[in-house]
PDB file of C-alpha atoms in Angstrom:
ATOM      1  CA  MET S   1     114.913 144.994 126.898  1.00 82.00           C
ATOM      2  CA  LYS S   2     114.867 148.301 125.073  1.00 81.00           C
ATOM      3  CA  ALA S   3     111.938 147.170 122.905  1.00 85.00           C
ATOM      4  CA  LYS S   4     110.006 145.860 125.916  1.00 87.00           C
ATOM      5  CA  LYS S   5     110.390 149.161 127.758  1.00 87.00           C
ATOM      6  CA  ALA S   6     109.499 151.148 124.637  1.00 84.00           C
ATOM      7  CA  SER S   7     106.232 149.213 124.330  1.00 86.00           C
ATOM      8  CA  LEU S   8     105.037 150.618 127.680  1.00 89.00           C
ATOM      9  CA  SER S   9     103.174 153.905 127.824  1.00 89.00           C
ATOM     10  CA  ALA S  10     104.190 156.658 130.226  1.00 89.00           C
ATOM     11  CA  GLU S  11     101.004 155.869 132.167  1.00 92.00           C
ATOM     12  CA  ASP S  12     101.957 152.176 132.447  1.00 93.00           C
ATOM     13  CA  LYS S  13     105.430 153.082 133.689  1.00 92.00           C
ATOM     14  CA  GLN S  14     104.010 155.518 136.239  1.00 93.00           C
ATOM     15  CA  ARG S  15     101.455 152.946 137.447  1.00 95.00           C
ATOM     16  CA  GLU S  16     104.234 150.405 138.009  1.00 95.00           C
ATOM     17  CA  ALA S  17     106.405 153.036 139.689  1.00 95.00           C
ATOM     18  CA  ASP S  18     103.593 153.974 142.072  1.00 96.00           C
ATOM     19  CA  MET S  19     103.270 150.321 143.159  1.00 96.00           C
ATOM     20  CA  VAL S  20     107.026 149.848 143.578  1.00 97.00           C
ATOM     21  CA  LEU S  21     107.549 153.093 145.464  1.00 96.00           C
ATOM     22  CA  ARG S  22     104.559 152.494 147.771  1.00 96.00           C
ATOM     23  CA  SER S  23     106.133 149.135 148.635  1.00 96.00           C
ATOM     24  CA  ILE S  24     109.431 150.843 149.423  1.00 97.00           C
ATOM     25  CA  GLU S  25     107.688 153.349 151.698  1.00 97.00           C
ATOM     26  CA  LYS S  26     106.367 150.422 153.773  1.00 96.00           C
ATOM     27  CA  MET S  27     109.752 148.758 154.165  1.00 96.00           C
ATOM     28  CA  PRO S  28     111.516 149.143 157.553  1.00 96.00           C
ATOM     29  CA  CYS S  29     114.783 150.020 155.789  1.00 96.00           C
ATOM     30  CA  PHE S  30     113.091 153.043 154.182  1.00 97.00           C
ATOM     31  CA  GLN S  31     111.174 154.065 157.294  1.00 96.00           C
ATOM     32  CA  LYS S  32     114.356 154.057 159.386  1.00 96.00           C
ATOM     33  CA  ALA S  33     116.647 155.613 156.777  1.00 96.00           C
ATOM     34  CA  GLN S  34     117.626 159.210 157.306  1.00 95.00           C
ATOM     35  CA  SER S  35     119.667 159.501 154.100  1.00 96.00           C
ATOM     36  CA  VAL S  36     118.479 157.944 150.839  1.00 97.00           C
ATOM     37  CA  LEU S  37     120.380 157.848 147.571  1.00 97.00           C
ATOM     38  CA  MET S  38     117.886 157.808 144.693  1.00 96.00           C
ATOM     39  CA  TYR S  39     118.172 158.397 140.975  1.00 93.00           C
ATOM     40  CA  TYR S  40     116.335 160.988 138.904  1.00 92.00           C
ATOM     41  CA  SER S  41     114.841 158.777 136.219  1.00 90.00           C
ATOM     42  CA  LEU S  42     115.419 158.892 132.501  1.00 86.00           C
ATOM     43  CA  PRO S  43     112.397 158.362 130.214  1.00 86.00           C
ATOM     44  CA  ASP S  44     113.074 154.623 129.846  1.00 86.00           C
ATOM     45  CA  GLU S  45     113.469 153.974 133.591  1.00 90.00           C
ATOM     46  CA  LEU S  46     111.003 153.391 136.409  1.00 92.00           C
ATOM     47  CA  PRO S  47     109.861 156.993 137.100  1.00 93.00           C
ATOM     48  CA  THR S  48     111.156 158.506 140.353  1.00 95.00           C
ATOM     49  CA  HIS S  49     110.752 162.295 140.042  1.00 94.00           C
ATOM     50  CA  ASN S  50     107.571 162.526 142.156  1.00 95.00           C
ATOM     51  CA  PHE S  51     109.003 160.208 144.815  1.00 96.00           C
ATOM     52  CA  VAL S  52     112.231 162.205 145.099  1.00 96.00           C
ATOM     53  CA  GLN S  53     110.298 165.473 145.404  1.00 95.00           C
ATOM     54  CA  LYS S  54     107.875 164.010 147.949  1.00 96.00           C
ATOM     55  CA  TRP S  55     110.517 162.639 150.311  1.00 97.00           C
ATOM     56  CA  ALA S  56     113.112 165.417 150.012  1.00 95.00           C
ATOM     57  CA  ALA S  57     111.121 167.411 152.555  1.00 93.00           C
ATOM     58  CA  GLU S  58     111.312 164.621 155.159  1.00 95.00           C
ATOM     59  CA  LYS S  59     114.619 162.824 154.544  1.00 96.00           C
ATOM     60  CA  LYS S  60     118.025 163.671 153.201  1.00 96.00           C
ATOM     61  CA  VAL S  61     117.558 162.635 149.582  1.00 97.00           C
ATOM     62  CA  TYR S  62     120.689 162.446 147.462  1.00 97.00           C
ATOM     63  CA  LEU S  63     121.135 162.024 143.723  1.00 96.00           C
ATOM     64  CA  PRO S  64     124.176 160.940 141.747  1.00 94.00           C
ATOM     65  CA  ARG S  65     126.045 162.974 139.162  1.00 92.00           C
ATOM     66  CA  VAL S  66     128.569 161.763 136.645  1.00 90.00           C
ATOM     67  CA  VAL S  67     132.076 163.148 137.079  1.00 90.00           C
ATOM     68  CA  GLY S  68     134.500 161.540 134.659  1.00 89.00           C
ATOM     69  CA  ASP S  69     134.208 157.783 135.174  1.00 88.00           C
ATOM     70  CA  GLU S  70     132.692 158.026 138.654  1.00 91.00           C
ATOM     71  CA  LEU S  71     129.439 158.940 140.364  1.00 93.00           C
ATOM     72  CA  GLU S  72     129.473 161.627 143.022  1.00 94.00           C
ATOM     73  CA  ILE S  73     126.472 162.151 145.230  1.00 96.00           C
ATOM     74  CA  ALA S  74     124.900 165.409 146.341  1.00 96.00           C
ATOM     75  CA  ILE S  75     121.766 166.476 148.164  1.00 96.00           C
ATOM     76  CA  TYR S  76     118.688 166.887 145.997  1.00 96.00           C
ATOM     77  CA  GLY S  77     117.909 170.518 145.265  1.00 92.00           C
ATOM     78  CA  GLU S  78     118.729 172.630 142.263  1.00 91.00           C
ATOM     79  CA  LEU S  79     119.249 170.415 139.217  1.00 91.00           C
ATOM     80  CA  VAL S  80     121.058 171.043 135.951  1.00 91.00           C
ATOM     81  CA  THR S  81     121.366 169.047 132.756  1.00 88.00           C
ATOM     82  CA  ASP S  82     125.038 169.686 132.032  1.00 75.00           C
ATOM     83  CA  GLY S  83     126.257 166.091 132.084  1.00 69.00           C
ATOM     84  CA  LYS S  84     127.272 164.086 129.071  1.00 69.00           C
ATOM     85  CA  TYR S  85     124.190 161.845 129.303  1.00 77.00           C
ATOM     86  CA  GLY S  86     121.539 164.569 129.579  1.00 80.00           C
ATOM     87  CA  ILE S  87     120.593 163.483 133.110  1.00 85.00           C
ATOM     88  CA  GLU S  88     119.303 166.076 135.545  1.00 90.00           C
ATOM     89  CA  GLU S  89     121.955 166.237 138.271  1.00 92.00           C
ATOM     90  CA  PRO S  90     122.264 168.122 141.578  1.00 93.00           C
ATOM     91  CA  THR S  91     124.471 171.212 141.806  1.00 92.00           C
ATOM     92  CA  ALA S  92     125.168 170.983 145.562  1.00 93.00           C
ATOM     93  CA  ALA S  93     128.561 170.007 146.941  1.00 93.00           C
ATOM     94  CA  SER S  94     129.303 166.300 146.932  1.00 93.00           C
ATOM     95  CA  VAL S  95     129.101 164.227 150.105  1.00 93.00           C
ATOM     96  CA  SER S  96     130.774 161.012 151.171  1.00 94.00           C
ATOM     97  CA  PRO S  97     128.869 157.898 150.062  1.00 94.00           C
ATOM     98  CA  ASP S  98     129.413 156.272 153.453  1.00 91.00           C
ATOM     99  CA  GLU S  99     126.796 158.694 154.857  1.00 89.00           C
ATOM    100  CA  ILE S 100     124.029 156.883 152.963  1.00 95.00           C
ATOM    101  CA  ASP S 101     121.587 154.573 154.789  1.00 95.00           C
ATOM    102  CA  LEU S 102     119.592 153.336 151.786  1.00 97.00           C
ATOM    103  CA  VAL S 103     120.336 153.187 148.058  1.00 97.00           C
ATOM    104  CA  ILE S 104     117.571 152.788 145.486  1.00 97.00           C
ATOM    105  CA  VAL S 105     119.302 151.647 142.311  1.00 96.00           C
ATOM    106  CA  PRO S 106     118.068 151.743 138.702  1.00 94.00           C
ATOM    107  CA  ALA S 107     118.764 148.873 136.328  1.00 93.00           C
ATOM    108  CA  VAL S 108     118.471 147.780 132.743  1.00 92.00           C
ATOM    109  CA  ALA S 109     117.593 144.345 134.156  1.00 93.00           C
ATOM    110  CA  LEU S 110     117.453 142.588 137.533  1.00 95.00           C
ATOM    111  CA  ASP S 111     117.169 138.991 138.647  1.00 95.00           C
ATOM    112  CA  ALA S 112     115.744 137.291 141.733  1.00 94.00           C
ATOM    113  CA  LYS S 113     119.236 136.735 143.184  1.00 95.00           C
ATOM    114  CA  GLY S 114     119.891 140.467 143.462  1.00 95.00           C
ATOM    115  CA  ASN S 115     122.035 140.741 140.375  1.00 94.00           C
ATOM    116  CA  ARG S 116     121.810 143.921 138.351  1.00 94.00           C
ATOM    117  CA  LEU S 117     122.595 144.763 134.772  1.00 90.00           C
ATOM    118  CA  GLY S 118     123.368 148.446 134.320  1.00 86.00           C
ATOM    119  CA  ARG S 119     124.004 150.524 131.235  1.00 83.00           C
ATOM    120  CA  GLY S 120     127.523 149.159 130.851  1.00 77.00           C
ATOM    121  CA  LYS S 121     129.761 151.885 132.261  1.00 84.00           C
ATOM    122  CA  GLY S 122     130.079 150.406 135.778  1.00 86.00           C
ATOM    123  CA  TYR S 123     129.157 153.602 137.617  1.00 92.00           C
ATOM    124  CA  TYR S 124     127.056 151.887 140.292  1.00 92.00           C
ATOM    125  CA  ASP S 125     129.486 148.948 140.511  1.00 91.00           C
ATOM    126  CA  ARG S 126     132.124 151.462 141.632  1.00 93.00           C
ATOM    127  CA  LEU S 127     129.774 153.535 143.832  1.00 95.00           C
ATOM    128  CA  LEU S 128     127.966 150.818 145.794  1.00 94.00           C
ATOM    129  CA  PRO S 129     131.070 149.481 147.582  1.00 94.00           C
ATOM    130  CA  GLN S 130     131.577 153.030 148.898  1.00 93.00           C
ATOM    131  CA  CYS S 131     128.188 152.750 150.670  1.00 93.00           C
ATOM    132  CA  PRO S 132     129.072 149.777 152.915  1.00 89.00           C
ATOM    133  CA  GLN S 133     126.380 150.372 155.524  1.00 90.00           C
ATOM    134  CA  ALA S 134     123.574 151.105 153.071  1.00 95.00           C
ATOM    135  CA  TYR S 135     120.757 148.690 152.298  1.00 97.00           C
ATOM    136  CA  LYS S 136     120.603 148.410 148.502  1.00 97.00           C
ATOM    137  CA  ILE S 137     117.321 148.007 146.618  1.00 97.00           C
ATOM    138  CA  GLY S 138     117.135 147.516 142.875  1.00 97.00           C
ATOM    139  CA  VAL S 139     113.956 148.768 141.217  1.00 96.00           C
ATOM    140  CA  ALA S 140     112.697 148.158 137.715  1.00 94.00           C
ATOM    141  CA  LEU S 141     109.686 147.803 135.513  1.00 94.00           C
ATOM    142  CA  GLU S 142     108.098 144.349 135.516  1.00 94.00           C
ATOM    143  CA  CYS S 143     109.499 143.507 132.076  1.00 93.00           C
ATOM    144  CA  GLN S 144     113.036 144.101 133.380  1.00 93.00           C
ATOM    145  CA  LEU S 145     112.972 141.227 135.881  1.00 95.00           C
ATOM    146  CA  LEU S 146     114.694 138.208 134.350  1.00 93.00           C
ATOM    147  CA  GLU S 147     115.223 134.691 135.621  1.00 92.00           C
ATOM    148  CA  GLU S 148     119.008 134.976 135.704  1.00 93.00           C
ATOM    149  CA  LEU S 149     121.681 137.470 134.719  1.00 93.00           C
ATOM    150  CA  PRO S 150     125.370 136.903 134.039  1.00 90.00           C
ATOM    151  CA  VAL S 151     127.552 138.018 136.931  1.00 88.00           C
ATOM    152  CA  ALA S 152     131.067 139.456 136.849  1.00 86.00           C
ATOM    153  CA  PRO S 153     133.441 139.509 139.850  1.00 86.00           C
ATOM    154  CA  PHE S 154     133.076 143.295 140.233  1.00 84.00           C
ATOM    155  CA  ASP S 155     129.237 143.236 140.272  1.00 86.00           C
ATOM    156  CA  VAL S 156     127.743 144.290 143.595  1.00 89.00           C
ATOM    157  CA  PRO S 157     124.716 142.218 144.637  1.00 91.00           C
ATOM    158  CA  LEU S 158     121.630 144.020 145.878  1.00 96.00           C
ATOM    159  CA  ASP S 159     119.812 143.345 149.155  1.00 97.00           C
ATOM    160  CA  ALA S 160     116.356 143.465 147.574  1.00 97.00           C
ATOM    161  CA  VAL S 161     114.698 143.661 144.155  1.00 97.00           C
ATOM    162  CA  LEU S 162     111.319 145.315 143.580  1.00 96.00           C
ATOM    163  CA  THR S 163     108.993 145.457 140.617  1.00 96.00           C
ATOM    164  CA  ALA S 164     105.256 146.150 140.545  1.00 95.00           C
ATOM    165  CA  SER S 165     104.367 142.543 141.408  1.00 94.00           C
ATOM    166  CA  ASN S 166     107.586 141.254 142.992  1.00 92.00           C
ATOM    167  CA  GLU S 167     109.258 142.075 146.287  1.00 94.00           C
ATOM    168  CA  ILE S 168     112.306 139.842 146.511  1.00 94.00           C
ATOM    169  CA  ILE S 169     114.340 140.142 149.698  1.00 95.00           C
ATOM    170  CA  ILE S 170     117.785 138.625 149.287  1.00 93.00           C
ATOM    171  CA  THR S 171     119.286 139.990 152.511  1.00 92.00           C
ATOM    172  CA  PRO S 172     116.713 140.705 155.214  1.00 91.00           C
ATOM    173  CA  PHE S 173     117.057 144.182 156.682  1.00 91.00           C
ATOM    174  CA  SER S 174     118.440 144.214 160.188  1.00 80.00           C
ATOM    175  CA  GLN S 175     119.458 147.230 162.200  1.00 67.00           C
ATOM    176  CA  ASP S 176     122.176 145.067 163.705  1.00 54.00           C
ATOM    177  CA  THR S 177     123.871 144.631 160.338  1.00 47.00           C
ATOM    178  CA  LYS S 178     123.010 147.959 158.719  1.00 48.00           C
ATOM    179  CA  ALA S 179     124.092 151.221 160.344  1.00 45.00           C
ATOM    180  CA  LEU S 180     120.817 153.142 160.471  1.00 42.00           C
TER     181      LEU S 180
END
């Protein structure tokens, strides 16, 4: 996966990101969400910086930060790169994850069943259950969508998976089942 991602230019990654993020903007779960947990992308991930900046003026956009073995979430604003992984993280006070309406999740790989392979530390596997009312969308570059991934009991399935040419809805969005 690392080699596949490395073979893509920054322009290719941004082109794919633009397609994925435009699709998200059209989704009812995004249109109705007031609070969105995003991620501020690393160089090998689907780029999100422009999207975060664009929507922070209209929605409550939150980003995660690593604290020990957990992810805390805070409103997007001033960012610092103090963490152990060199990720730009928000400096604002943390908020409760159960306030989140929509989570847009990065992945090393995704499959069509909503399974996600992360970087191996389990941060999102511990955070996502704390967002019980949130609709969860996994996003990735096209090369990161695989036919099937191994699943562990602690893995949290996603509601939808998006790449540049795939919009896979596993759990249809419904206001009756999601608290938006």
